[in-house]
Short mmCIF file of C-alpha atoms in Angstrom, two decimals:
data_model
loop_
_atom_site.label_atom_id
_atom_site.label_comp_id
_atom_site.label_asym_id
_atom_site.label_seq_id
_atom_site.Cartn_x
_atom_site.Cartn_y
_atom_site.Cartn_z
CA UNK A 1 0.00 0.00 0.00
CA UNK A 2 2.78 2.44 0.87
CA UNK A 3 4.65 1.68 -2.35
CA UNK A 4 1.53 2.49 -4.35
CA UNK A 5 1.05 5.79 -2.50
CA UNK A 6 4.69 6.77 -2.93
CA UNK A 7 4.52 5.94 -6.64
CA UNK A 8 1.29 7.93 -6.95
CA UNK A 9 2.84 10.97 -5.23
CA UNK A 10 5.92 10.81 -7.47
CA UNK A 11 3.80 10.59 -10.62
CA UNK A 12 1.60 13.51 -9.51
CA UNK A 13 4.69 15.56 -8.66
CA UNK A 14 6.32 14.87 -12.04
CA UNK A 15 3.15 15.72 -13.96
CA UNK A 16 2.69 18.98 -12.06
CA UNK A 17 6.39 19.87 -12.42
CA UNK A 18 6.10 19.26 -16.17
CA UNK A 19 3.07 21.58 -16.23
CA UNK A 20 5.02 24.24 -14.33
CA UNK A 21 7.86 23.93 -16.83
CA UNK A 22 5.46 24.41 -19.75
CA UNK A 23 3.75 27.35 -18.04
CA UNK A 24 7.00 29.14 -17.20
CA UNK A 25 8.40 28.44 -20.66
CA UNK A 26 5.32 29.94 -22.31
CA UNK A 27 5.46 32.94 -19.98
CA UNK A 28 9.11 33.50 -20.87
CA UNK A 29 8.29 33.27 -24.59
CA UNK A 30 5.53 35.83 -24.22
CA UNK A 31 7.83 38.12 -22.23
CA UNK A 32 10.65 37.93 -24.78
CA UNK A 33 8.43 38.51 -27.80
CA UNK A 34 6.00 41.06 -26.38
CA UNK A 35 7.22 43.81 -28.72
CA UNK A 36 7.06 41.68 -31.86
CA UNK A 37 4.10 39.33 -31.32
CA UNK A 38 3.62 38.54 -35.00
CA UNK A 39 7.25 37.41 -35.52
CA UNK A 40 7.07 34.12 -33.64
CA UNK A 41 4.96 31.02 -33.73
CA UNK A 42 3.39 30.03 -30.42
CA UNK A 43 3.22 26.37 -31.40
CA UNK A 44 6.98 26.18 -32.06
CA UNK A 45 7.89 27.52 -28.64
CA UNK A 46 5.29 25.30 -26.95
CA UNK A 47 6.61 22.22 -28.74
CA UNK A 48 10.19 23.11 -27.80
CA UNK A 49 9.16 23.37 -24.14
CA UNK A 50 7.13 20.17 -24.30
CA UNK A 51 9.84 18.07 -25.97
CA UNK A 52 12.76 19.25 -23.83
CA UNK A 53 11.49 19.72 -20.25
CA UNK A 54 14.76 18.69 -18.55
CA UNK A 55 16.77 21.15 -20.62
CA UNK A 56 14.29 23.90 -19.74
CA UNK A 57 14.32 22.99 -16.04
CA UNK A 58 18.14 23.14 -15.98
CA UNK A 59 18.04 26.47 -17.83
CA UNK A 60 15.44 27.92 -15.45
CA UNK A 61 17.46 26.85 -12.42
CA UNK A 62 20.69 28.15 -13.96
CA UNK A 63 19.06 31.49 -14.74
CA UNK A 64 17.53 31.57 -11.24
CA UNK A 65 14.11 32.17 -12.76
CA UNK A 66 11.98 33.44 -9.85
CA UNK A 67 8.66 32.29 -11.33
CA UNK A 68 9.93 28.74 -11.80
CA UNK A 69 11.55 28.63 -8.35
CA UNK A 70 8.44 29.98 -6.58
CA UNK A 71 6.10 27.60 -8.40
CA UNK A 72 8.39 24.62 -7.77
CA UNK A 73 8.77 25.42 -4.08
CA UNK A 74 5.01 25.90 -3.84
CA UNK A 75 4.49 22.53 -5.51
CA UNK A 76 6.86 20.83 -3.06
CA UNK A 77 5.15 22.47 -0.06
CA UNK A 78 1.73 21.55 -1.45
CA UNK A 79 2.78 17.92 -1.93
CA UNK A 80 4.16 17.76 1.62
CA UNK A 81 0.89 19.17 3.01
CA UNK A 82 -1.09 16.66 0.93
CA UNK A 83 1.03 13.73 2.12
CA UNK A 84 0.85 14.77 5.79
CA UNK A 85 -2.90 15.41 5.62
CA UNK A 86 -3.57 12.08 3.96
CA UNK A 87 -1.34 10.15 6.37
CA UNK A 88 -3.09 11.77 9.38
CA UNK A 89 -6.46 10.91 7.85
CA UNK A 90 -5.37 7.31 7.27
CA UNK A 91 -4.11 6.99 10.85
CA UNK A 92 -7.33 8.40 12.31
CA UNK A 93 -9.44 6.02 10.22
CA UNK A 94 -7.30 3.10 11.42
CA UNK A 95 -7.84 4.19 15.03
CA UNK A 96 -11.57 4.47 14.45
CA UNK A 97 -11.72 0.94 13.07
CA UNK A 98 -9.57 -0.38 15.90
CA UNK A 99 -11.75 1.14 18.63
CA UNK A 100 -15.20 0.59 17.13
CA UNK A 101 -14.62 -2.43 14.92
CA UNK A 102 -15.36 -2.71 11.24
CA UNK A 103 -18.35 -3.91 9.29
CA UNK A 104 -19.24 -7.42 10.39
CA UNK A 105 -17.73 -7.20 13.87
CA UNK A 106 -20.93 -6.50 15.82
CA UNK A 107 -21.16 -7.68 19.43
CA UNK A 108 -23.36 -7.09 22.44
CA UNK A 109 -22.29 -4.12 24.51
CA UNK A 110 -21.59 -4.51 28.18
CA UNK A 111 -23.68 -2.66 30.77
CA UNK A 112 -20.77 -0.30 31.46
CA UNK A 113 -20.46 0.62 27.77
CA UNK A 114 -24.20 1.31 27.46
CA UNK A 115 -24.29 3.52 30.53
CA UNK A 116 -21.07 5.40 29.73
CA UNK A 117 -22.58 6.73 26.47
CA UNK A 118 -25.28 8.48 28.51
CA UNK A 119 -28.12 7.00 26.48
CA UNK A 120 -29.39 4.78 29.30
CA UNK A 121 -29.31 5.01 33.04
CA UNK A 122 -28.95 2.05 35.36
CA UNK A 123 -31.69 1.31 37.85
CA UNK A 124 -32.43 -1.64 40.06
CA UNK A 125 -35.01 -3.98 38.65
CA UNK A 126 -37.28 -3.60 41.74
CA UNK A 127 -37.43 0.20 41.32
CA UNK A 128 -38.08 -0.14 37.64
CA UNK A 129 -40.88 -2.64 38.27
CA UNK A 130 -42.52 -0.35 40.88
CA UNK A 131 -42.41 2.64 38.50
CA UNK A 132 -43.82 0.53 35.70
CA UNK A 133 -46.71 -0.77 37.78
CA UNK A 134 -47.60 2.79 38.83
CA UNK A 135 -47.94 3.82 35.21
CA UNK A 136 -50.35 0.97 34.49
CA UNK A 137 -53.00 2.40 36.78
CA UNK A 138 -52.72 5.98 35.46
CA UNK A 139 -54.57 5.26 32.19
CA UNK A 140 -57.89 4.63 33.90
#
């Protein structure tokens, strides 16, 4: 189970990092050609970014591109928060199953468990019987 989760997190991270690389690459293309928008082809620059993501990542890191660095750090922090949140949620669900049982593990509760919930109160059978007999005569 943990191997599957780790693999899933790695795949999600790589896909999102690839998306960040494409986004930053397109932003850089727009910034460099803002004065001469009709001189370049958007599809050529997009294909260059899509086919060579590692080269672009190395270039962005080498140039200390602030947009790429901020988005990458944000992605790493977001993934850490996601992993921690999901692991806490998994631990709490395991505790819930351990304390209350799972589907198919029903059993009779003890008197102490029934009273501790506050739904019932314990009384002696003689007092209960006396109260019950009093209520029988009240209907008439």
